mmCIF file with all atom_site columns, C-alpha atoms in Angstrom:
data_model
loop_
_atom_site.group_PDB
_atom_site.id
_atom_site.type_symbol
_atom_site.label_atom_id
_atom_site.label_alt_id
_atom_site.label_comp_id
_atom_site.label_asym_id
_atom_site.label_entity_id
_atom_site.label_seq_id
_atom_site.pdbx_PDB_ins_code
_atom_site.Cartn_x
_atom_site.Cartn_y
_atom_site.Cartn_z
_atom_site.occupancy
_atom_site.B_iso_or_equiv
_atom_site.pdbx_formal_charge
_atom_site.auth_seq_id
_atom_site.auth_comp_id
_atom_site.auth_asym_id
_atom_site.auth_atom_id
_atom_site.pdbx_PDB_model_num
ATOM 1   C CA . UNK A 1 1   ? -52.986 20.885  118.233 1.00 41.00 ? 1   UNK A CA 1
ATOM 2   C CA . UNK A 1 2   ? -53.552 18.594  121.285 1.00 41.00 ? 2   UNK A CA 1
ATOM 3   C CA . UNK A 1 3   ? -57.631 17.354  121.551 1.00 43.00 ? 3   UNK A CA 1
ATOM 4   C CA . UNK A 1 4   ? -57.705 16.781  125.364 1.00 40.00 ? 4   UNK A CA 1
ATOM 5   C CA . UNK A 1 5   ? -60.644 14.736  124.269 1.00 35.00 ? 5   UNK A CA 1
ATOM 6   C CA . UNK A 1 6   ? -58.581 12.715  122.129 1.00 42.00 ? 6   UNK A CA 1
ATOM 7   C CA . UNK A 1 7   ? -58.019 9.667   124.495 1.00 47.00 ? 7   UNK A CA 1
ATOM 8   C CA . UNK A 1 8   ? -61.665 9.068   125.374 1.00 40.00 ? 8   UNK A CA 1
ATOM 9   C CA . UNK A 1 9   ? -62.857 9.716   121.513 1.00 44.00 ? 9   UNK A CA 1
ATOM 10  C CA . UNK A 1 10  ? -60.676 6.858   120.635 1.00 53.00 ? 10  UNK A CA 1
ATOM 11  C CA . UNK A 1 11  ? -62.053 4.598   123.503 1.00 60.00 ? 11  UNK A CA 1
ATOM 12  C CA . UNK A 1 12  ? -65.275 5.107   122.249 1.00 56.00 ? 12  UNK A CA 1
ATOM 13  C CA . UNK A 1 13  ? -64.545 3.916   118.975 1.00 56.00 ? 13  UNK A CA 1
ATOM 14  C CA . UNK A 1 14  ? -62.295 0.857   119.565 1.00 60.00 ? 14  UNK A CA 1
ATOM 15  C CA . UNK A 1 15  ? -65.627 0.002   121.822 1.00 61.00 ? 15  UNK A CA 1
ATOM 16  C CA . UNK A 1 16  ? -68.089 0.718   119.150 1.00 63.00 ? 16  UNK A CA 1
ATOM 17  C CA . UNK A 1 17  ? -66.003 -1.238  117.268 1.00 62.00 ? 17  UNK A CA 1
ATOM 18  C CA . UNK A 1 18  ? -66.237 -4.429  119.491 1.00 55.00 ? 18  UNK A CA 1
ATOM 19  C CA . UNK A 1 19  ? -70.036 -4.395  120.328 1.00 67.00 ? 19  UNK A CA 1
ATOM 20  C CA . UNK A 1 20  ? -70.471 -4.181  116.377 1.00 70.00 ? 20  UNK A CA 1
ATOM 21  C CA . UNK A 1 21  ? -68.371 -6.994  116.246 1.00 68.00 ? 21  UNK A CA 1
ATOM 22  C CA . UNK A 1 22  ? -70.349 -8.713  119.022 1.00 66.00 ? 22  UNK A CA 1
ATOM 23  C CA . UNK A 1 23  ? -73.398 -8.115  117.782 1.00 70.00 ? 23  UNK A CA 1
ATOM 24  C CA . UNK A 1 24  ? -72.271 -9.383  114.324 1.00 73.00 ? 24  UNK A CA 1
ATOM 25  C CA . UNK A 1 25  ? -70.523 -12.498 115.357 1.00 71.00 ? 25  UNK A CA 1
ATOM 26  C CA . UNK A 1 26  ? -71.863 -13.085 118.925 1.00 71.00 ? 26  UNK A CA 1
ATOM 27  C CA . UNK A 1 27  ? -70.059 -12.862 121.929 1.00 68.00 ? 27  UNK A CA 1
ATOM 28  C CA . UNK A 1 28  ? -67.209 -14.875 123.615 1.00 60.00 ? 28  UNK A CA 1
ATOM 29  C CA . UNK A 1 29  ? -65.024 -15.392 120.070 1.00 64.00 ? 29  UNK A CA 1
ATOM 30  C CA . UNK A 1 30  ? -62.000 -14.538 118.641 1.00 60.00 ? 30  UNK A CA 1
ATOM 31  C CA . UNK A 1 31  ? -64.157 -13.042 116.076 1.00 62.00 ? 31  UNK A CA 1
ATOM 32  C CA . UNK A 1 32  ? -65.801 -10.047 118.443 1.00 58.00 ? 32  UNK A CA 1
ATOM 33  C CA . UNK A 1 33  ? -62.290 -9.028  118.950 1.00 55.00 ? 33  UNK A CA 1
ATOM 34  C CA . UNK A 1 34  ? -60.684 -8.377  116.090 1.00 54.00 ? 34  UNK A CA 1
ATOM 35  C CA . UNK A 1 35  ? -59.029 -11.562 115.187 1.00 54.00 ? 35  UNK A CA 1
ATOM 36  C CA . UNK A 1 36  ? -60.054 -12.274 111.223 1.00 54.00 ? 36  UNK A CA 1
ATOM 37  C CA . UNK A 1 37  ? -60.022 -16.028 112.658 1.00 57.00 ? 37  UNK A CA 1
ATOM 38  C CA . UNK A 1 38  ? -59.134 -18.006 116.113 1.00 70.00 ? 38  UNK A CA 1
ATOM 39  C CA . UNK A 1 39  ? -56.269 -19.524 114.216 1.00 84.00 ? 39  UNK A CA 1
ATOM 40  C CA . UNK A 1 40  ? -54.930 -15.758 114.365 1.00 85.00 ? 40  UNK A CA 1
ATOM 41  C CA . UNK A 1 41  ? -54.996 -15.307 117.593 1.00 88.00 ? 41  UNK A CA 1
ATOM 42  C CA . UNK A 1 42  ? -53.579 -18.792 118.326 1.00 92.00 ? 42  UNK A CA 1
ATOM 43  C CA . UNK A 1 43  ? -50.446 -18.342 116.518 1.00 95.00 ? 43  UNK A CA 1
ATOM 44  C CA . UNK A 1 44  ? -50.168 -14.663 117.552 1.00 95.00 ? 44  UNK A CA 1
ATOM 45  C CA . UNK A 1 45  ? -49.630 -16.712 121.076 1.00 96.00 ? 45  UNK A CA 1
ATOM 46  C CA . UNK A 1 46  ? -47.442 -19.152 119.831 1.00 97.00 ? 46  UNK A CA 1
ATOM 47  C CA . UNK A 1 47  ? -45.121 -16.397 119.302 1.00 98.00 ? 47  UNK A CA 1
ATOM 48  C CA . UNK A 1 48  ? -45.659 -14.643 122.164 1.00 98.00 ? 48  UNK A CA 1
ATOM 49  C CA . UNK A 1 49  ? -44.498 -17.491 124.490 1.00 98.00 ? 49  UNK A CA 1
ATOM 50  C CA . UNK A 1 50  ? -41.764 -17.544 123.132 1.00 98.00 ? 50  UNK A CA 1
ATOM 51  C CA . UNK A 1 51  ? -40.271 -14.306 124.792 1.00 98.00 ? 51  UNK A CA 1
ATOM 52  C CA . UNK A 1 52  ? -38.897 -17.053 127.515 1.00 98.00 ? 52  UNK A CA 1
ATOM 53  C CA . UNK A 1 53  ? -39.804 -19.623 129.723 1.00 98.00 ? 53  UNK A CA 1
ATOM 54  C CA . UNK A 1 54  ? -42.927 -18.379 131.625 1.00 98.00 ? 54  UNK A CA 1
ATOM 55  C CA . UNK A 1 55  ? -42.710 -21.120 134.499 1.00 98.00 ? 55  UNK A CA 1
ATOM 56  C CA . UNK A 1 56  ? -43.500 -19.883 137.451 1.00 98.00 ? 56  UNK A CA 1
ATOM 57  C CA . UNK A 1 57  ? -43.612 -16.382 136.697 1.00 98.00 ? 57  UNK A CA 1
ATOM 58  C CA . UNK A 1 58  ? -46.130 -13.682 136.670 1.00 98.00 ? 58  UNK A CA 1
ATOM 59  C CA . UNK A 1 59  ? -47.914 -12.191 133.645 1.00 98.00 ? 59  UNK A CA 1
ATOM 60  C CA . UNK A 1 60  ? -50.042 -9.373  132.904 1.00 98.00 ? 60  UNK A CA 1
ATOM 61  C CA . UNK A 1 61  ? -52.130 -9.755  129.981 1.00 98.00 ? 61  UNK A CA 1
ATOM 62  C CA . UNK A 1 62  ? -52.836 -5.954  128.882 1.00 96.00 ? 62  UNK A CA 1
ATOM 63  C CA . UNK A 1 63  ? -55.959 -5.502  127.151 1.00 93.00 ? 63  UNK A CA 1
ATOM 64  C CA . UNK A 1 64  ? -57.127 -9.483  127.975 1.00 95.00 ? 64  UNK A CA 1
ATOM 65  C CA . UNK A 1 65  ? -60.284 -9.186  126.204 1.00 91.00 ? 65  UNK A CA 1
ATOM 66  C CA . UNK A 1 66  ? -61.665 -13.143 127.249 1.00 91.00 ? 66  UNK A CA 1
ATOM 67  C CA . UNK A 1 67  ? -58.549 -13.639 128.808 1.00 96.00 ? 67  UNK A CA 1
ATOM 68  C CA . UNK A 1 68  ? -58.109 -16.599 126.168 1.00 94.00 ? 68  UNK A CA 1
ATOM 69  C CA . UNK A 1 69  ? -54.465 -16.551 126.929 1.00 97.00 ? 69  UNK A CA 1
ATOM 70  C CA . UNK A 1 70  ? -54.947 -17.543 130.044 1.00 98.00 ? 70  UNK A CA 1
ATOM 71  C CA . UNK A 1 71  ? -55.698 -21.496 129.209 1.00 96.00 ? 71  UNK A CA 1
ATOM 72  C CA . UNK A 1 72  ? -53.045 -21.122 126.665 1.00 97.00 ? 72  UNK A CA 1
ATOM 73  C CA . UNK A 1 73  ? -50.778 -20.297 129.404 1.00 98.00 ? 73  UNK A CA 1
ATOM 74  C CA . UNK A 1 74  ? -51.852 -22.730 132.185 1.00 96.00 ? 74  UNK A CA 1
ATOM 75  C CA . UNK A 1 75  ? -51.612 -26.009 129.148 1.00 97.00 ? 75  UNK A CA 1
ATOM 76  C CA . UNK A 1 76  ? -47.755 -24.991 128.517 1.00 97.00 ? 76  UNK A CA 1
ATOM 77  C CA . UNK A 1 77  ? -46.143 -23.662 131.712 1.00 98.00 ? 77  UNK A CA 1
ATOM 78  C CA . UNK A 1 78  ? -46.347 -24.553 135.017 1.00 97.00 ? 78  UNK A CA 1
ATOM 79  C CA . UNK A 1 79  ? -47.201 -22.509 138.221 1.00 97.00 ? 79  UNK A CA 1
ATOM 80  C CA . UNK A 1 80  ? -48.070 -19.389 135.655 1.00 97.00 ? 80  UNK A CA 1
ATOM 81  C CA . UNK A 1 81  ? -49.591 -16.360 137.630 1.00 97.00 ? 81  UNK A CA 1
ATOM 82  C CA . UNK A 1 82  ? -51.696 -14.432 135.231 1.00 98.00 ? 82  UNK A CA 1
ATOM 83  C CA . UNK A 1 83  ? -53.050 -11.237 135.474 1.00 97.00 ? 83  UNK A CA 1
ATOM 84  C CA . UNK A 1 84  ? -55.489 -9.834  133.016 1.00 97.00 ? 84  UNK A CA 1
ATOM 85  C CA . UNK A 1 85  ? -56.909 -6.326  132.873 1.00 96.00 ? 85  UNK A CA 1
ATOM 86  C CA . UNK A 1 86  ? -59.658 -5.234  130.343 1.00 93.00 ? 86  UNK A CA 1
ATOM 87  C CA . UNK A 1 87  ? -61.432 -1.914  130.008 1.00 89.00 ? 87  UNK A CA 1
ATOM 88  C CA . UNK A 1 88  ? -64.539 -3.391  128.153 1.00 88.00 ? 88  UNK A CA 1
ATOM 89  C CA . UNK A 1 89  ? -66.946 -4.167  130.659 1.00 89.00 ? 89  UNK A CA 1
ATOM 90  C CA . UNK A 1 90  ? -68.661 -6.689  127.754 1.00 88.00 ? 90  UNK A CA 1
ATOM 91  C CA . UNK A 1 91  ? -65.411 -8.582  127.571 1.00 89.00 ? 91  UNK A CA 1
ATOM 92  C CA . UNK A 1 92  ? -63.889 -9.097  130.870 1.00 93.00 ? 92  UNK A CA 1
ATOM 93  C CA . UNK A 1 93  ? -67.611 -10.305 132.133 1.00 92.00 ? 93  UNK A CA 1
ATOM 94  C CA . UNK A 1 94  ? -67.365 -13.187 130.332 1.00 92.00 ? 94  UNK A CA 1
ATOM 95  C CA . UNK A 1 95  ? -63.803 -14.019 131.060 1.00 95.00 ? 95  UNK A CA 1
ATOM 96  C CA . UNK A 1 96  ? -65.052 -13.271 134.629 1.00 96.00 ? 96  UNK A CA 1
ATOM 97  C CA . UNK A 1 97  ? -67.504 -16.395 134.355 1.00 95.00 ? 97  UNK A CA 1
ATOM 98  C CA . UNK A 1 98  ? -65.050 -18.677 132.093 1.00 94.00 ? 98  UNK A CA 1
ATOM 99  C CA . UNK A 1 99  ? -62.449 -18.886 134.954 1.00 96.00 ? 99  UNK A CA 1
ATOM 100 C CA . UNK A 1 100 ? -64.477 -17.861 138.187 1.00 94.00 ? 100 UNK A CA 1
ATOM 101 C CA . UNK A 1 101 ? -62.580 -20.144 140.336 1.00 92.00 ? 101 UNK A CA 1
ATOM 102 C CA . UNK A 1 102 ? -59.810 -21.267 138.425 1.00 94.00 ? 102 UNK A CA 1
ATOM 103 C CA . UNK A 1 103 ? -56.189 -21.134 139.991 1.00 89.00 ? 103 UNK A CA 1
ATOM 104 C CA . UNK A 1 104 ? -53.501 -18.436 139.288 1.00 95.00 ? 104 UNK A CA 1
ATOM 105 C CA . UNK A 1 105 ? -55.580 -16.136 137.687 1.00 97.00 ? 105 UNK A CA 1
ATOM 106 C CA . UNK A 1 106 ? -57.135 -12.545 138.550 1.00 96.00 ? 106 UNK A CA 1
ATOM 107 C CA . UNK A 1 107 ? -59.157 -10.127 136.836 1.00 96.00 ? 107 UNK A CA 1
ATOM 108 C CA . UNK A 1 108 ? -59.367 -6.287  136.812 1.00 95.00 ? 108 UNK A CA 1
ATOM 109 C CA . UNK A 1 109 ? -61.772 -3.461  134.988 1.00 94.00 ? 109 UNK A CA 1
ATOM 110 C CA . UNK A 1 110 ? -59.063 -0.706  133.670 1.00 91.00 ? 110 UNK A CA 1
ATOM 111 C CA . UNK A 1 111 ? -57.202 1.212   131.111 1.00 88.00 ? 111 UNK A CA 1
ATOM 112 C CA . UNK A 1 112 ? -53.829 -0.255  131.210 1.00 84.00 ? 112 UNK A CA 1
ATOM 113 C CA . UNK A 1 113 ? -52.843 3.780   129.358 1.00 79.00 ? 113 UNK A CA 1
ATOM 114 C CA . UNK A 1 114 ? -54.474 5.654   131.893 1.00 82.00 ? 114 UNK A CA 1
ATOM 115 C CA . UNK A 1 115 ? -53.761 4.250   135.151 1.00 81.00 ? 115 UNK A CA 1
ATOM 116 C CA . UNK A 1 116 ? -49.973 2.515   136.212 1.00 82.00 ? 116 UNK A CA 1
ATOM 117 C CA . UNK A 1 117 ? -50.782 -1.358  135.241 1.00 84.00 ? 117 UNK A CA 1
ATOM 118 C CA . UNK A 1 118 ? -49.501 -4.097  137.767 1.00 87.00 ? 118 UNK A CA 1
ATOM 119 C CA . UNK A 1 119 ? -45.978 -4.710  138.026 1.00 93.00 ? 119 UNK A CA 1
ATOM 120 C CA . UNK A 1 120 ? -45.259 -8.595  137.159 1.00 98.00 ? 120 UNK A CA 1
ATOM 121 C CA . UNK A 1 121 ? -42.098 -10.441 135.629 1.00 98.00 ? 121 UNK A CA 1
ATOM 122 C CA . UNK A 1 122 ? -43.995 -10.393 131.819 1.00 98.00 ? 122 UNK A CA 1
ATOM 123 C CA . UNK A 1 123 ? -46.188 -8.059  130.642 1.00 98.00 ? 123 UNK A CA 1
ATOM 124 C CA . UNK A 1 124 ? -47.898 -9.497  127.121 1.00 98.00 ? 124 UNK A CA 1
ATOM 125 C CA . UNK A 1 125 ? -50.302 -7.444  124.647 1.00 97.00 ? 125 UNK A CA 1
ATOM 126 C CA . UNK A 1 126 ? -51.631 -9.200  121.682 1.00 95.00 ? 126 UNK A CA 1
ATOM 127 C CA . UNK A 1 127 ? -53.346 -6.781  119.533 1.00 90.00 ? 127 UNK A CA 1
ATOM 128 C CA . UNK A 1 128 ? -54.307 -4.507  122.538 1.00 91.00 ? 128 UNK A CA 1
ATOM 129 C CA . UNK A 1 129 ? -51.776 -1.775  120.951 1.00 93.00 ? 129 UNK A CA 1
ATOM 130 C CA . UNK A 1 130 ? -53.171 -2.130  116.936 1.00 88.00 ? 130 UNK A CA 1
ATOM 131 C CA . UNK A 1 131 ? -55.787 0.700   117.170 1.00 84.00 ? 131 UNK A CA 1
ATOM 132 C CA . UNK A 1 132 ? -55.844 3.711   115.073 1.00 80.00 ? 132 UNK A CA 1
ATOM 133 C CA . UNK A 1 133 ? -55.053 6.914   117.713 1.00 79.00 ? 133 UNK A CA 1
ATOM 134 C CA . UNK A 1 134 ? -55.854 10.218  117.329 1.00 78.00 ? 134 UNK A CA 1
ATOM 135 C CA . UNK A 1 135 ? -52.414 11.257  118.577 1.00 82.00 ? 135 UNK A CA 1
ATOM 136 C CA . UNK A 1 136 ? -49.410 9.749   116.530 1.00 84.00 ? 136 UNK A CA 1
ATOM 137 C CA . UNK A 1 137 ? -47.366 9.544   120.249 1.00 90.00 ? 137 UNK A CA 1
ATOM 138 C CA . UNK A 1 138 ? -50.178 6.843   121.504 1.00 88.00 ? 138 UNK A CA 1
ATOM 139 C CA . UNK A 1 139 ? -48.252 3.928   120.488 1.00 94.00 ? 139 UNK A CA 1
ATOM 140 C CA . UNK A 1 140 ? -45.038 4.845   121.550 1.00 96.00 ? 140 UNK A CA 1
ATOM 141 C CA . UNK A 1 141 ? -46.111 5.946   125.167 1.00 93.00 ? 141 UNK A CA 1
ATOM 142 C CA . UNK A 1 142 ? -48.081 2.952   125.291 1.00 94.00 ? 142 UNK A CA 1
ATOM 143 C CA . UNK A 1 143 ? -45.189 1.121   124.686 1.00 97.00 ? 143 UNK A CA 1
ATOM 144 C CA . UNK A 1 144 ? -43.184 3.107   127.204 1.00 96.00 ? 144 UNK A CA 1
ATOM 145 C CA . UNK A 1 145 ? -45.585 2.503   129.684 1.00 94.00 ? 145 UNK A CA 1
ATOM 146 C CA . UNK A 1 146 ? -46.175 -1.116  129.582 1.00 96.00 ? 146 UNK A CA 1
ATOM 147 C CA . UNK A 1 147 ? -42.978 -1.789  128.895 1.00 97.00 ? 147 UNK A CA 1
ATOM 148 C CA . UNK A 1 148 ? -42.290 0.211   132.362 1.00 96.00 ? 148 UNK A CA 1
ATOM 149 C CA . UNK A 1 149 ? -44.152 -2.353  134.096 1.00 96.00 ? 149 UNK A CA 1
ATOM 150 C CA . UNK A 1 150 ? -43.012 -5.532  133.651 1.00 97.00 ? 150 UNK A CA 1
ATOM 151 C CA . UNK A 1 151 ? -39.525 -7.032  135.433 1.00 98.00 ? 151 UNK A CA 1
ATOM 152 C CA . UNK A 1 152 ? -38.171 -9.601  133.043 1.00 98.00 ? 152 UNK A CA 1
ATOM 153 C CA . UNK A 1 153 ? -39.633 -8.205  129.321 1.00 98.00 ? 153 UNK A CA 1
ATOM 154 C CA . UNK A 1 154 ? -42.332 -7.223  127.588 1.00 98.00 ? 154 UNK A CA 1
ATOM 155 C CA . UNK A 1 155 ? -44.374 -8.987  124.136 1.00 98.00 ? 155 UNK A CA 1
ATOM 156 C CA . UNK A 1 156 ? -46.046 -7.168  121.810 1.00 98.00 ? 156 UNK A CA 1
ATOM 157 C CA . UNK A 1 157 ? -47.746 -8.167  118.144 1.00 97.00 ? 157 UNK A CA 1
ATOM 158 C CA . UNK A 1 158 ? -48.871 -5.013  115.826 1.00 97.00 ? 158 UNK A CA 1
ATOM 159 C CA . UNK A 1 159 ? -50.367 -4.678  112.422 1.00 94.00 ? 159 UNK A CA 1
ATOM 160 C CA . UNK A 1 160 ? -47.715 -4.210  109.617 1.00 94.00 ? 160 UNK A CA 1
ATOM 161 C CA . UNK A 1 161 ? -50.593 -3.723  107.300 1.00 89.00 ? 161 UNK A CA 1
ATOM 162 C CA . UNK A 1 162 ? -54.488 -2.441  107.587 1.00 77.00 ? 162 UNK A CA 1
ATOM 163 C CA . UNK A 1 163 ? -57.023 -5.017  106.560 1.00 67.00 ? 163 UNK A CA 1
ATOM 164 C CA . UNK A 1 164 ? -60.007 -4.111  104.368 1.00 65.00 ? 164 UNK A CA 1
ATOM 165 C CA . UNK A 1 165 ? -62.657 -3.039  106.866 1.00 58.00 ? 165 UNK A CA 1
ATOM 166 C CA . UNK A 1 166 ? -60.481 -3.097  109.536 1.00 52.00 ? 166 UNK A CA 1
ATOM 167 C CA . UNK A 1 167 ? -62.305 0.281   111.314 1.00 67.00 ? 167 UNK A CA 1
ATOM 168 C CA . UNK A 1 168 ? -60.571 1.729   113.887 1.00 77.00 ? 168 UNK A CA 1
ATOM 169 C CA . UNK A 1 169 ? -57.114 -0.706  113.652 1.00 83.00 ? 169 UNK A CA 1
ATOM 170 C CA . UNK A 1 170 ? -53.648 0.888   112.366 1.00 88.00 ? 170 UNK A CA 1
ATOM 171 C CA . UNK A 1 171 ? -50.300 -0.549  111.328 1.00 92.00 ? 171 UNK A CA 1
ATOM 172 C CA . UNK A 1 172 ? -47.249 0.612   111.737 1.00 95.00 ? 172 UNK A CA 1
ATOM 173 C CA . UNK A 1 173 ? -43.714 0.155   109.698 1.00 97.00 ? 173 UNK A CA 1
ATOM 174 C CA . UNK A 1 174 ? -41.710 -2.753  111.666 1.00 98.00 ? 174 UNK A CA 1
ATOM 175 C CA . UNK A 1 175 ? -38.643 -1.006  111.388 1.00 98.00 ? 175 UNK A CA 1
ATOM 176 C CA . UNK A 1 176 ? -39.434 2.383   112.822 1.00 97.00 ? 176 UNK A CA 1
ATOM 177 C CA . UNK A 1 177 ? -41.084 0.619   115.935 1.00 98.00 ? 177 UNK A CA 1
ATOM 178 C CA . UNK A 1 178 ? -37.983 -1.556  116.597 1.00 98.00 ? 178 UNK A CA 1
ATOM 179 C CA . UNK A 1 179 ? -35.726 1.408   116.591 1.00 98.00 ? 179 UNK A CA 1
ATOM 180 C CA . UNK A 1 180 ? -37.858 3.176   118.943 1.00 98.00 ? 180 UNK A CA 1
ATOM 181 C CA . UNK A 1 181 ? -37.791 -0.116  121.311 1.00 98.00 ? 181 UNK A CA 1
ATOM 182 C CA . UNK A 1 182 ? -33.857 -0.196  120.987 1.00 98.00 ? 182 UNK A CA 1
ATOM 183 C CA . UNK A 1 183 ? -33.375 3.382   122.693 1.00 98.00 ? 183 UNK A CA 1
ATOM 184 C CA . UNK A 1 184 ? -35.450 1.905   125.864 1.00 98.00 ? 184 UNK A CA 1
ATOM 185 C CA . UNK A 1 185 ? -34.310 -1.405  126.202 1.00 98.00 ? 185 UNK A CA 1
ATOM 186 C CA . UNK A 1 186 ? -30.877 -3.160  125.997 1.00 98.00 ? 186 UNK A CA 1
ATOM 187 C CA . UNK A 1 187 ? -32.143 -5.420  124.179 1.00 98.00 ? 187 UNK A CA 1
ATOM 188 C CA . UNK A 1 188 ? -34.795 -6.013  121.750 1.00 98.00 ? 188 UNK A CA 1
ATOM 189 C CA . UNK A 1 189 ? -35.820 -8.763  118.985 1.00 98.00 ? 189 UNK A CA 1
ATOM 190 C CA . UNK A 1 190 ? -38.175 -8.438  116.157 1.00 98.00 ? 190 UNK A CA 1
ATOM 191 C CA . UNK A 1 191 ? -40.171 -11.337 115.012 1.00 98.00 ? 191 UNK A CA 1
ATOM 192 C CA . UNK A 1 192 ? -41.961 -11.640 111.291 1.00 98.00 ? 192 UNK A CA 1
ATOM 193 C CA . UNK A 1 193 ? -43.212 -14.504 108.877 1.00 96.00 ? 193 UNK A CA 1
ATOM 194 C CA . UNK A 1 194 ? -45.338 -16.302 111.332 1.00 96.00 ? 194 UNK A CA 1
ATOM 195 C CA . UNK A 1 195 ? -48.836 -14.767 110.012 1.00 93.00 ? 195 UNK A CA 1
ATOM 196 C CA . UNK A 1 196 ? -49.111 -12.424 106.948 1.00 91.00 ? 196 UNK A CA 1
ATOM 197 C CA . UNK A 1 197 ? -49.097 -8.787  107.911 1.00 93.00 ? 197 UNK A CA 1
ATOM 198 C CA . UNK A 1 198 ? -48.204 -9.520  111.535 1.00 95.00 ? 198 UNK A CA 1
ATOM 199 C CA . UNK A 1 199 ? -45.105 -8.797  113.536 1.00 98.00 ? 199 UNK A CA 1
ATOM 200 C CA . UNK A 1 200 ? -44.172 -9.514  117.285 1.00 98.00 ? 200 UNK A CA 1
ATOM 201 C CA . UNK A 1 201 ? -41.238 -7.498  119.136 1.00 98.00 ? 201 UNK A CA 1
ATOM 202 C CA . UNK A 1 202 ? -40.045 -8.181  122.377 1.00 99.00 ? 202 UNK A CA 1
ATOM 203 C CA . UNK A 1 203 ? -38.411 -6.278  124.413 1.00 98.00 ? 203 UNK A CA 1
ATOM 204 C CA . UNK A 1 204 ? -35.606 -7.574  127.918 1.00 98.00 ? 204 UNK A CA 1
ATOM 205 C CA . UNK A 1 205 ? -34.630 -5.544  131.078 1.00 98.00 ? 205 UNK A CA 1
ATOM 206 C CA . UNK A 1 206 ? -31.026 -7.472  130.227 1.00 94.00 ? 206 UNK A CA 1
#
């Protein structure tokens, strides 16, 4: 049976989750959220990127957290117009005052699930899809959904495996979340071996 409270129960753990994570490692890390290490997160961009040149196109960073991939953007392709939305007030404040200022770049307070996300030429999500959901649909209408946003493709990296202690986060079976992809796009590529219990599918409009 459907909980209609199911989608704000989970919210309210993935953000317990984060201010434990604050409070434990401090805020404005890789650490407070998620990532085991910043090393992580760094190569989970590496591979990304690499969903096409980004030059001069727009991207929406769902689920930005510090909007860290914003720098990572701006030091490897030119005229980049990122857009970052975050739902955790705790985490887009400080991304906020990082880049208040900076060119190409704009902010927004929101649940990318709940509410239709910007339309721009990329949409990326690094890790903002690898939380445990109530309903077993979440990840695939998430995927649906952001994947309905974006022109040109859309980037995602998920959990192929749960880390000890890793509350609220899930993983999922590569295969079965490839197959899904392939019945929505005309073409879709799976990416593994770049970090241990990682994987990274991207999905084209052609």
């Amino acid at each position: 049976m459907h909980n209609p409270l199911g989608p704000w129960l989970d919210t309210a753990a993935i953000l317990r989750y984060h201010r434990q994570r604050i409070r434990e490692y401090g805020p404005g890390g890789a650490e407070a959220l998620g990532w085991a290490r910043s090393e992580g997160q760094q190569v989970r961009f590496q591979t990304l990127t690499q969903i096409g040149d980004l030059a001069y196109h727009s991207v929406l960073d769902a689920g930005c957290g510090y909007a860290d991939l914003y720098p990572y953007l701006r030091a490897r392709f030119a005229g980049v117009q990122y857009h970052g939305i975050e739902h955790m007030p705790e985490l887009l404040a400080v991304a906020q005052a990082r880049y208040h200022g900076a060119a190409d770049i704009t902010l927004s307070e929101g649940d990318f699930l709940r509410t239709p996300p910007p339309p721009a030429d990329y949409v990326l999500a690094s890790g903002a899809l690898n939380y445990r959901p109530r309903n077993p649909q979440f990840i695939y209408r998430s995927i649906e959904k952001l994947f309905g946003s974006c022109r040109l493709g859309f980037g995602f990296n998920l959990l192929s495996w749960e880390p000890a202690g890793g509350g609220p986060l899930a993983s999922y079976e590569p295969a079965v979340i490839l197959a899904f992809c392939e019945q929505l796009a005309p073409r879709v590529e799976l990416l593994e071996g770049y970090w241990e219990g990682d994987f990274t599918i991207f999905m084209y409009r052609q």
